[in-house]
Coordinates of C-alpha atoms and ligand atoms in Angstrom, one line a residue:
X475 CA -30.9 -87.2 10.2
X476 CA -31.5 -89.1 13.4
X477 CA -27.9 -88.9 14.4
X478 CA -28.0 -85.1 13.9
X479 CA -31.1 -84.9 16.1
X480 CA -29.5 -87.0 18.9
X481 CA -26.4 -84.8 18.7
X482 CA -28.5 -81.7 19.2
X483 CA -30.5 -83.3 22.0
X484 CA -27.5 -84.5 24.0
X485 CA -25.7 -81.2 23.5
X486 CA -28.4 -79.3 25.3
X487 CA -27.4 -78.4 28.9
X488 CA -30.1 -80.4 30.5
X489 CA -30.0 -79.8 34.3
X490 CA -26.7 -77.9 34.2
X491 CA -26.8 -74.7 36.3
X492 CA -24.0 -72.2 37.2
X493 CA -24.1 -70.9 40.7
X494 CA -24.9 -67.2 40.9
X495 CA -22.5 -64.9 42.6
X496 CA -24.7 -63.6 45.2
X497 CA -22.3 -61.0 46.5
X498 CA -24.2 -57.7 46.1
X499 CA -21.2 -55.5 46.8
X500 CA -19.0 -57.1 44.2
X501 CA -21.7 -57.2 41.6
X502 CA -22.4 -53.6 42.2
X503 CA -18.7 -52.8 41.8
X504 CA -18.4 -54.6 38.5
X505 CA -21.5 -52.8 37.1
X506 CA -20.1 -49.4 38.2
X507 CA -16.6 -50.1 37.0
X508 CA -17.8 -50.7 33.5
X509 CA -20.6 -48.2 33.0
X510 CA -21.1 -44.8 34.3
X511 CA -24.6 -43.8 35.4
X512 CA -27.5 -46.1 34.2
X513 CA -28.7 -46.3 37.8
X514 CA -32.2 -47.7 37.2
X515 CA -30.9 -50.8 35.3
X516 CA -28.2 -51.5 37.8
X517 CA -30.6 -51.2 40.7
X518 CA -33.0 -53.6 39.1
X519 CA -30.2 -56.2 38.7
X520 CA -29.1 -55.8 42.3
X521 CA -32.7 -56.1 43.5
X522 CA -33.0 -59.3 41.6
X523 CA -29.9 -60.6 43.1
X524 CA -31.1 -59.8 46.6
X525 CA -34.4 -61.6 46.2
X526 CA -32.5 -64.5 44.6
X527 CA -30.4 -64.7 47.7
X528 CA -33.5 -64.8 50.0
X529 CA -35.6 -67.3 48.0
X530 CA -33.2 -69.0 45.6
X531 CA -36.1 -69.9 43.3
X532 CA -37.0 -66.7 41.6
X533 CA -37.9 -66.9 38.0
X534 CA -35.6 -65.0 35.7
X535 CA -36.9 -61.5 35.0
X536 CA -37.4 -60.3 31.4
X537 CA -35.9 -56.8 31.0
X538 CA -36.1 -54.6 28.0
X539 CA -33.6 -51.8 27.7
X540 CA -34.9 -49.2 25.4
X541 CA -33.1 -46.1 24.2
X542 CA -31.2 -44.3 21.5
X543 CA -28.2 -45.9 19.8
X544 CA -24.9 -45.9 21.6
X545 CA -26.1 -45.5 25.2
X546 CA -24.6 -48.8 26.3
X547 CA -27.5 -51.2 26.1
X548 CA -25.7 -54.1 24.6
X549 CA -22.5 -53.6 26.5
X550 CA -24.4 -53.2 29.8
X551 CA -26.1 -56.6 29.3
X552 CA -22.6 -58.1 29.0
X553 CA -21.5 -56.6 32.3
X554 CA -24.7 -57.8 33.9
X555 CA -23.7 -61.4 33.0
X556 CA -20.2 -60.7 34.3
X557 CA -21.5 -59.3 37.6
X558 CA -23.8 -62.3 38.2
X559 CA -21.0 -64.7 37.0
X560 CA -23.3 -66.3 34.5
X561 CA -22.7 -67.4 30.9
X562 CA -23.6 -64.8 28.4
X563 CA -25.2 -65.4 25.1
X564 CA -26.4 -62.9 22.5
X565 CA -28.6 -63.3 19.5
X566 CA -29.5 -60.5 17.1
X567 CA -33.1 -60.4 16.1
X568 CA -32.7 -57.6 13.6
X569 CA -34.1 -58.6 10.3
X570 CA -35.5 -61.9 11.6
X571 CA -38.7 -62.4 9.7
X572 CA -39.4 -66.1 9.9
X573 CA -41.1 -67.9 12.8
X574 CA -38.9 -70.9 12.4
X575 CA -35.9 -68.8 13.0
X576 CA -37.1 -68.6 16.6
X577 CA -38.8 -72.0 17.0
X578 CA -37.0 -74.2 14.6
X579 CA -38.1 -76.4 11.6
X580 CA -39.9 -79.7 11.9
X581 CA -37.5 -82.6 11.5
X582 CA -39.2 -83.8 8.4
X583 CA -37.6 -80.9 6.4
X584 CA -34.3 -81.4 4.7
X585 CA -31.6 -79.5 6.6
X586 CA -33.9 -78.8 9.6
X587 CA -32.4 -77.2 12.6
X588 CA -33.5 -76.0 16.0
X589 CA -34.4 -72.3 16.3
X590 CA -32.1 -69.5 17.6
X591 CA -33.3 -69.9 21.2
X592 CA -32.4 -73.5 21.5
X593 CA -29.2 -73.0 19.5
X594 CA -28.3 -70.2 21.9
X595 CA -29.0 -72.4 24.9
X596 CA -26.8 -75.1 23.5
X597 CA -24.0 -72.6 23.0
X598 CA -24.4 -71.2 26.5
X599 CA -24.0 -74.7 28.0
X600 CA -26.1 -73.9 31.1
X601 CA -29.8 -73.6 31.9
X602 CA -29.4 -70.1 33.4
X603 CA -27.4 -67.8 31.2
X604 CA -27.9 -64.1 30.6
X605 CA -29.6 -64.2 27.2
X606 CA -29.4 -61.0 25.2
X607 CA -32.1 -60.5 22.6
X608 CA -30.5 -57.7 20.7
X609 CA -32.6 -55.3 18.5
X610 CA -35.9 -56.9 19.4
X611 CA -37.7 -53.9 17.8
X612 CA -36.3 -54.7 14.4
X613 CA -38.0 -58.1 13.9
X614 CA -40.5 -58.1 11.0
X615 CA -43.1 -60.5 9.8
X616 CA -44.0 -61.7 6.4
X617 CA -45.8 -64.7 4.8
X618 CA -43.5 -67.2 6.5
X619 CA -45.1 -66.3 9.9
X620 CA -44.6 -63.8 12.6
X621 CA -41.5 -64.3 14.7
X622 CA -42.8 -61.9 17.4
X623 CA -45.7 -64.3 18.2
X624 CA -43.2 -67.1 18.6
X625 CA -41.3 -64.8 21.0
X626 CA -44.5 -64.5 23.1
X627 CA -43.9 -68.0 24.5
X628 CA -40.2 -67.5 25.1
X629 CA -40.8 -64.4 27.1
X630 CA -43.8 -65.4 29.1
X631 CA -42.7 -66.4 32.7
X632 CA -45.9 -68.5 33.0
X633 CA -45.1 -70.6 29.9
X634 CA -41.4 -70.6 29.3
X635 CA -40.6 -73.4 31.7
X636 CA -41.8 -75.7 29.0
X637 CA -40.7 -74.0 25.8
X638 CA -41.1 -76.3 22.9
X639 CA -39.0 -76.2 19.7
X640 CA -40.3 -77.7 16.5
X641 CA -37.1 -79.6 16.0
X642 CA -36.3 -80.8 19.5
X643 CA -39.9 -81.7 20.3
X644 CA -39.1 -82.0 24.0
X645 CA -40.1 -79.3 26.4
X646 CA -37.1 -77.2 27.5
X647 CA -37.0 -75.1 30.7
X648 CA -36.2 -71.4 30.0
X649 CA -37.5 -70.1 33.3
X650 CA -34.2 -69.6 34.9
X651 CA -32.7 -67.6 32.0
X652 CA -32.3 -63.9 32.5
X653 CA -33.6 -62.4 29.3
X654 CA -32.5 -58.9 28.4
X655 CA -33.9 -57.4 25.3
X656 CA -32.7 -54.2 23.7
X657 CA -34.7 -51.8 21.5
X658 CA -34.3 -48.4 20.0
X659 CA -37.9 -47.9 19.3
X660 CA -40.6 -49.3 21.6
X661 CA -43.4 -48.3 19.2
X662 CA -42.5 -51.1 16.7
X663 CA -42.6 -53.9 19.3
X664 CA -46.1 -55.5 19.1
X665 CA -48.2 -54.7 22.2
X666 CA -48.5 -58.3 23.6
X667 CA -44.7 -58.7 23.5
X668 CA -44.1 -55.4 25.1
X669 CA -46.5 -56.3 27.8
X670 CA -44.4 -59.3 28.9
X671 CA -41.2 -57.3 29.5
X672 CA -40.2 -55.0 32.1
X673 CA -39.2 -51.9 30.2
X674 CA -36.4 -49.7 31.4
X675 CA -35.8 -46.6 29.3
X676 CA -32.4 -45.0 29.0
X677 CA -32.8 -41.4 27.8
X678 CA -29.3 -40.5 26.6
X679 CA -26.5 -38.6 28.3
X680 CA -25.9 -35.0 29.1
X681 CA -22.7 -33.2 28.2
X682 CA -21.4 -33.6 31.8
X683 CA -22.1 -37.3 31.8
X684 CA -20.5 -37.8 28.4
X685 CA -17.4 -36.0 29.6
X686 CA -17.3 -38.4 32.6
X687 CA -17.7 -41.4 30.4
X688 CA -14.9 -40.2 28.2
X689 CA -12.5 -39.8 31.1
X690 CA -13.3 -42.9 33.0
X691 CA -14.2 -45.4 30.3
X692 CA -13.8 -44.6 26.7
X693 CA -10.3 -43.0 26.8
X694 CA -8.7 -45.7 28.8
X695 CA -10.3 -48.3 26.6
X696 CA -9.1 -46.6 23.4
X697 CA -5.6 -46.0 24.8
X698 CA -5.3 -49.7 25.5
X699 CA -6.7 -50.7 22.1
X700 CA -4.1 -48.5 20.4
X701 CA -1.2 -49.7 22.5
X702 CA -0.7 -46.3 24.1
X703 CA 0.1 -45.7 27.8
X704 CA -1.6 -43.2 30.0
X705 CA 1.3 -40.8 29.9
X706 CA 1.5 -40.8 26.1
X707 CA -1.7 -38.9 25.4
X708 CA -3.2 -36.2 27.5
X709 CA -6.6 -34.9 26.6
X710 CA -7.6 -31.6 28.2
X711 CA -11.1 -31.2 29.6
X712 CA -11.9 -28.3 27.3
X713 CA -11.0 -30.4 24.3
X714 CA -13.3 -33.1 25.5
X715 CA -16.2 -30.6 25.7
X716 CA -15.3 -29.3 22.2
X717 CA -15.4 -32.9 20.9
X718 CA -18.8 -33.4 22.4
X719 CA -20.2 -30.1 21.0
X720 CA -18.5 -29.8 17.6
X721 CA -17.7 -33.3 16.5
X722 CA -20.7 -35.3 17.6
X723 CA -24.4 -34.8 17.6
X724 CA -25.9 -37.8 19.4
X725 CA -27.6 -39.0 22.5
X726 CA -25.2 -41.9 23.1
X727 CA -21.5 -42.0 22.9
X728 CA -20.6 -44.1 19.9
X729 CA -19.6 -41.2 17.7
X730 CA -17.5 -39.8 20.5
X731 CA -15.8 -43.1 20.9
X732 CA -15.0 -43.1 17.1
X733 CA -13.5 -39.6 17.4
X734 CA -11.4 -40.7 20.3
X735 CA -10.1 -43.6 18.3
X736 CA -9.2 -41.1 15.6
X737 CA -7.1 -39.0 18.0
X738 CA -5.4 -42.2 19.4
X739 CA -4.5 -43.3 15.8
X740 CA -2.9 -39.9 15.1
X741 CA -1.1 -39.9 18.4
X742 CA 0.2 -43.4 17.8
X743 CA 1.6 -42.3 14.4
X744 CA 3.3 -39.2 15.9
X745 CA 4.8 -41.3 18.6
X746 CA 6.2 -43.9 16.2
X747 CA 7.1 -41.7 13.3
X748 CA 8.3 -38.6 15.0
X749 CA 9.6 -40.2 18.1
X750 CA 7.5 -38.1 20.5
X751 CA 7.0 -39.1 24.0
X752 CA 3.9 -37.2 25.0
X753 CA 1.1 -35.7 23.1
X754 CA -1.3 -33.1 24.6
X755 CA -4.6 -32.4 22.8
X756 CA -6.1 -29.0 23.8
X757 CA -9.1 -27.2 22.4
X758 CA -6.6 -25.2 20.2
X759 CA -5.0 -28.1 18.4
X760 CA -8.0 -30.3 18.4
X761 CA -8.7 -29.6 14.7
X762 CA -5.3 -30.9 13.8
X763 CA -6.5 -34.3 14.9
X764 CA -10.1 -34.3 13.9
X765 CA -10.3 -31.9 11.0
X766 CA -12.8 -29.1 10.7
X767 CA -15.7 -28.9 13.1
X768 CA -18.6 -31.0 11.9
X769 CA -21.5 -29.5 13.8
X770 CA -22.6 -26.1 14.9
X771 CA -23.2 -26.0 18.7
X772 CA -26.4 -24.2 19.5
X773 CA -28.5 -24.9 16.4
X774 CA -30.9 -22.3 17.8
X775 CA -31.8 -19.5 15.4
X776 CA -29.5 -16.5 15.6
X777 CA -32.2 -13.8 15.4
X778 CA -35.8 -13.6 16.3
X779 CA -37.7 -14.4 13.1
X780 CA -41.2 -14.2 11.7
X781 CA -42.8 -17.5 10.9
X782 CA -40.0 -19.8 12.2
X783 CA -40.4 -21.6 15.5
X784 CA -38.2 -24.1 17.2
X785 CA -40.0 -27.3 18.2
X786 CA -38.7 -30.2 20.3
X787 CA -38.8 -33.6 18.8
X788 CA -38.3 -37.1 20.3
X789 CA -36.9 -39.5 17.7
X790 CA -35.4 -43.0 17.9
X791 CA -32.0 -41.3 18.1
X792 CA -33.0 -39.3 21.2
X793 CA -34.3 -35.7 21.7
X794 CA -33.6 -33.1 19.1
X795 CA -34.8 -29.7 17.9
X796 CA -36.6 -29.0 14.7
X797 CA -37.6 -25.7 13.2
X798 CA -41.0 -25.2 11.7
X799 CA -41.3 -22.7 8.9
X800 CA -44.4 -21.0 7.6
X801 CA -44.6 -18.7 4.6
X802 CA -47.5 -16.9 2.9
X803 CA -47.9 -16.3 -0.7
X804 CA -50.7 -14.8 -2.7
X805 CA -53.3 -17.4 -3.4
X806 CA -56.6 -18.9 -2.5
X807 CA -56.2 -20.4 0.9
X808 CA -54.4 -23.6 0.1
X809 CA -52.7 -25.3 3.0
X810 CA -49.5 -27.0 1.8
X811 CA -47.5 -29.3 4.1
X812 CA -44.1 -30.5 3.2
X813 CA -41.1 -32.1 4.9
X814 CA -42.2 -35.8 4.9
X815 CA -44.7 -35.4 7.6
X816 CA -46.7 -38.4 8.9
X817 CA -50.5 -38.5 9.0
X818 CA -50.6 -37.6 12.7
X819 CA -48.5 -34.5 12.2
X820 CA -50.5 -33.4 9.2
X821 CA -53.7 -33.7 11.1
X822 CA -52.3 -31.7 14.0
X823 CA -51.3 -29.0 11.5
X824 CA -54.8 -29.0 10.2
X825 CA -56.1 -28.7 13.8
X826 CA -53.8 -25.8 14.5
X827 CA -54.9 -24.1 11.3
X828 CA -58.6 -24.5 12.1
X829 CA -58.1 -23.1 15.5
X830 CA -56.4 -20.0 14.2
X831 CA -59.1 -19.4 11.6
X832 CA -61.8 -19.7 14.2
X833 CA -60.0 -17.2 16.5
X834 CA -58.7 -14.9 13.8
X835 CA -60.4 -11.9 15.3
X836 CA -58.9 -12.2 18.7
X837 CA -55.5 -12.9 17.4
X838 CA -55.5 -9.7 15.3
X839 CA -55.4 -11.6 12.1
X840 CA -57.3 -10.5 9.0
X841 CA -60.4 -12.8 9.1
X842 CA -60.3 -13.3 5.4
X843 CA -56.6 -14.2 5.2
X844 CA -57.3 -17.5 3.6
X845 CA -59.0 -15.9 0.7
X846 CA -55.9 -14.0 -0.2
X847 CA -53.0 -16.3 0.7
X848 CA -51.7 -19.8 0.3
X849 CA -50.1 -21.1 3.4
X850 CA -47.0 -23.3 3.2
X851 CA -45.8 -25.1 6.3
X852 CA -42.4 -26.8 5.9
X853 CA -40.3 -28.8 8.4
X854 CA -36.7 -29.2 7.5
X855 CA -34.7 -31.5 7.1
X856 CA -37.0 -32.4 4.2
X857 CA -35.9 -35.9 3.7
X858 CA -36.2 -37.1 7.3
X859 CA -39.7 -38.5 8.1
X860 CA -41.4 -36.9 11.0
X861 CA -44.6 -37.7 12.8
X862 CA -46.5 -37.3 16.1
X863 CA -48.8 -34.7 17.5
X864 CA -46.4 -32.9 19.8
X865 CA -45.5 -30.3 17.2
X866 CA -49.1 -28.9 17.5
X867 CA -48.4 -25.7 19.4
X868 CA -45.2 -25.1 17.4
X869 CA -47.1 -25.2 14.1
X870 CA -49.8 -22.9 15.6
X871 CA -47.3 -20.4 16.9
X872 CA -45.5 -20.4 13.5
X873 CA -48.8 -19.7 11.7
X874 CA -49.8 -16.9 14.0
X875 CA -46.3 -15.4 13.7
X876 CA -46.5 -15.5 9.9
X877 CA -50.0 -14.1 9.8
X878 CA -49.4 -11.2 12.2
X879 CA -45.8 -10.5 11.3
X880 CA -44.7 -10.8 15.0
X881 CA -41.3 -12.4 15.4
X882 CA -40.8 -15.4 17.6
X883 CA -38.1 -15.4 20.3
X884 CA -35.1 -17.3 19.2
X885 CA -34.4 -18.7 22.7
X886 CA -37.7 -20.5 23.0
X887 CA -38.3 -24.1 22.2
X888 CA -41.8 -25.7 22.6
X889 CA -43.6 -28.9 22.6
X890 CA -47.3 -29.8 23.1
X891 CA -50.3 -31.2 21.3
X892 CA -53.1 -28.8 20.4
X893 CA -56.8 -29.4 20.3
X894 CA -59.4 -27.6 18.2
X895 CA -60.2 -25.4 21.2
X896 CA -56.6 -24.4 21.6
X897 CA -56.0 -26.5 24.7
X898 CA -52.5 -27.9 25.2
X899 CA -52.3 -31.6 25.8
X900 CA -49.4 -33.5 27.3
X901 CA -46.6 -35.2 25.3
X902 CA -44.0 -38.0 25.8
X903 CA -40.3 -37.9 26.1
X904 CA -39.9 -34.6 27.9
X905 CA -36.5 -35.6 29.4
X906 CA -35.1 -36.5 26.0
X907 CA -36.5 -33.3 24.5
X908 CA -34.9 -31.2 27.3
X909 CA -31.5 -32.8 26.6
X910 CA -31.9 -32.0 22.9
X911 CA -33.0 -28.4 23.7
X912 CA -30.0 -27.9 26.0
X913 CA -27.6 -29.3 23.4
X914 CA -29.0 -26.8 20.9
X915 CA -28.5 -23.9 23.2
X916 CA -32.1 -22.9 23.9
X917 CA -33.0 -21.0 27.1
X918 CA -36.7 -21.5 27.5
X919 CA -39.0 -24.5 27.1
X920 CA -42.7 -24.1 26.8
X921 CA -44.4 -27.4 27.8
X922 CA -47.9 -28.7 28.6
X923 CA -49.0 -28.1 32.2
X924 CA -49.7 -31.9 32.5
X925 CA -46.0 -32.6 31.9
X926 CA -44.9 -30.4 34.8
X927 CA -44.3 -33.5 36.9
X928 CA -41.7 -34.8 34.5
X929 CA -39.4 -31.9 35.0
X930 CA -38.0 -33.6 38.0
X931 CA -36.6 -36.4 35.8
X932 CA -34.4 -34.0 33.9
X933 CA -30.8 -34.0 35.1
X934 CA -29.8 -31.1 37.3
X935 CA -27.1 -29.8 35.0
X936 CA -29.6 -29.5 32.2
X937 CA -32.4 -28.1 34.3
X938 CA -30.3 -25.3 35.6
X939 CA -29.7 -23.8 32.2
X940 CA -33.3 -23.8 31.1
X941 CA -36.5 -22.0 32.1
X942 CA -39.6 -24.1 32.0
X943 CA -43.0 -22.5 31.3
X944 CA -45.9 -24.9 31.8
X945 CA -49.0 -23.8 29.8
X946 CA -52.5 -25.2 29.4
X947 CA -53.7 -23.0 26.5
X948 CA -52.3 -21.7 23.2
X949 CA -52.9 -18.1 24.3
X950 CA -50.3 -18.5 27.0
X951 CA -47.8 -20.0 24.4
X952 CA -48.3 -17.0 22.1
X953 CA -47.9 -14.5 25.0
X954 CA -44.5 -16.0 25.9
X955 CA -43.1 -16.9 22.5
X956 CA -44.0 -13.9 20.3
X957 CA -41.9 -10.8 20.8
X958 CA -42.2 -7.3 19.3
X959 CA -45.0 -5.8 17.3
X960 CA -46.7 -7.1 14.2
X961 CA -47.6 -5.4 11.0
Ligands
ATP714 N1 -22.5 -45.3 30.6 C1 -21.5 -45.8 29.9 N2 -20.3 -46.0 30.5 C2 -19.3 -46.4 29.8 N3 -19.3 -46.8 28.5 C3 -20.4 -46.6 27.8 C4 -21.6 -46.1 28.5 N4 -22.6 -46.1 27.6 C5 -22.1 -46.5 26.5 N5 -20.8 -46.8 26.6 C6 -19.9 -47.4 25.5 O1 -20.4 -46.9 24.3 C7 -20.3 -47.9 23.3 C8 -21.6 -48.2 22.6 O2 -22.5 -48.9 23.4 P1 -23.4 -50.1 22.9 O3 -22.9 -50.8 21.8 O4 -23.8 -50.9 24.1 O5 -24.7 -49.2 22.5 P2 -26.2 -49.7 22.3 O6 -27.0 -48.9 23.3 O7 -26.3 -51.2 22.3 O8 -26.6 -49.1 20.9 P3 -27.5 -49.7 19.7 O9 -28.9 -49.3 20.1 O10 -27.0 -48.9 18.5 O11 -27.3 -51.2 19.6 C9 -19.7 -49.1 23.9 O12 -18.3 -49.2 23.7 C10 -20.0 -48.9 25.4 O13 -19.0 -49.5 26.2
MG715 MG1 -26.7 -52.6 20.7

């Protein structure tokens, strides 16, 4: 036991540091070569390098890259290590539910071991690696203790220069480590932990960005992995856009990469079996390679309908659209909500309902409607849980449409919280929602007035195709969204 302990102890990289490559130009080139876009993260890394060059004593920053799957969080962290010329170490925190996983077991236990942090440092072999804490949002806690509170010490720049592991029982300096955490969902990271990290959100890519990524990064990578040369396979631009629209539905590019791999496999087979020299994939023959189209581009409704409104949602996989359906049936005023709605969403549906009842007169609705009808609000897809207050105005619009018989414009998507007085409150994730709306082929977005400032964050190519209507009251929403006459 003691021998084991001493082995661990002397294997730790006490006092061994690698020299940072403080060449900003080169670092910037390496980052740009491997990843398209992601400016904010790259800038932050270069700033750190610049300050390091001036002071040479800066504590390692603790960054958290948050965003939907497949936007390049994990792979970017790897490039950051490469650009700084540091050792890279990655631990996955997904499913870790035991405090001693992080901080180790006391030596009195049989089979005791240091925690993952110390094991990582031992593997890195230096005191200043880039340390990737992957999937930090997927840690959970149970009776064996809360691993996220053990992480508090690791990630606190004021404390982590003497991190103590239960097994090692000597303080270990983590202050020169560059920690990068990744997360899909910030909401599941406990507040105090979130507070210690510098959060950089990555929203997801537009079609244009995805096409660039395919051409500059994914295709060359897949060609190489399949042993093909650049001349062997040509992929037309139109085919790339068709792949993005009809064969994937995502914010990141992981699905796209998989589809590319499928094309490369088929091409490799044709080259080997049929002795062909060059294969060209166009939008016409794309289905020979990838099969039938998997998705419909432009999920927007095809006609103006009564009681169906398109809302904009922000989920852990990025922005998306969701339609909200309301139907009336003879009954006694029961309000039925289905579609796996969370509490917040249910309450916001109640609020929308109460507002509409209180204003029935002005909205040209029979004031006694709830004595004659049951009202059913449904949000497909029924098995996917949904929550959040931002569907408030969407539900209210769907209700008014169903009760007055006035159809809703098919080109409009909307998002905004509603109060009992019909005011429209701001929401989060406008950029992601706009990307989702664009992907779905909507033309107009109704958004809360207070979110007007966020429009600037939306990429130009998406902004051009959309009309934004800021509103502060439900009356304005109804005026813009409802078309045609009612009953
Ligand atoms: N901007 C980009 N430029 C080039 N390649 C990219 C870019 N974004 C993502 N990729 C590629 O997409 C793939 C998936 O990225 P990665 O595994 O890093 O996703 P992630 O954000 O960590 O997802 P998850 O949240 O699911 O872990 C990788 O092969 C990566 O190289
Ligand atoms: Mg990842």
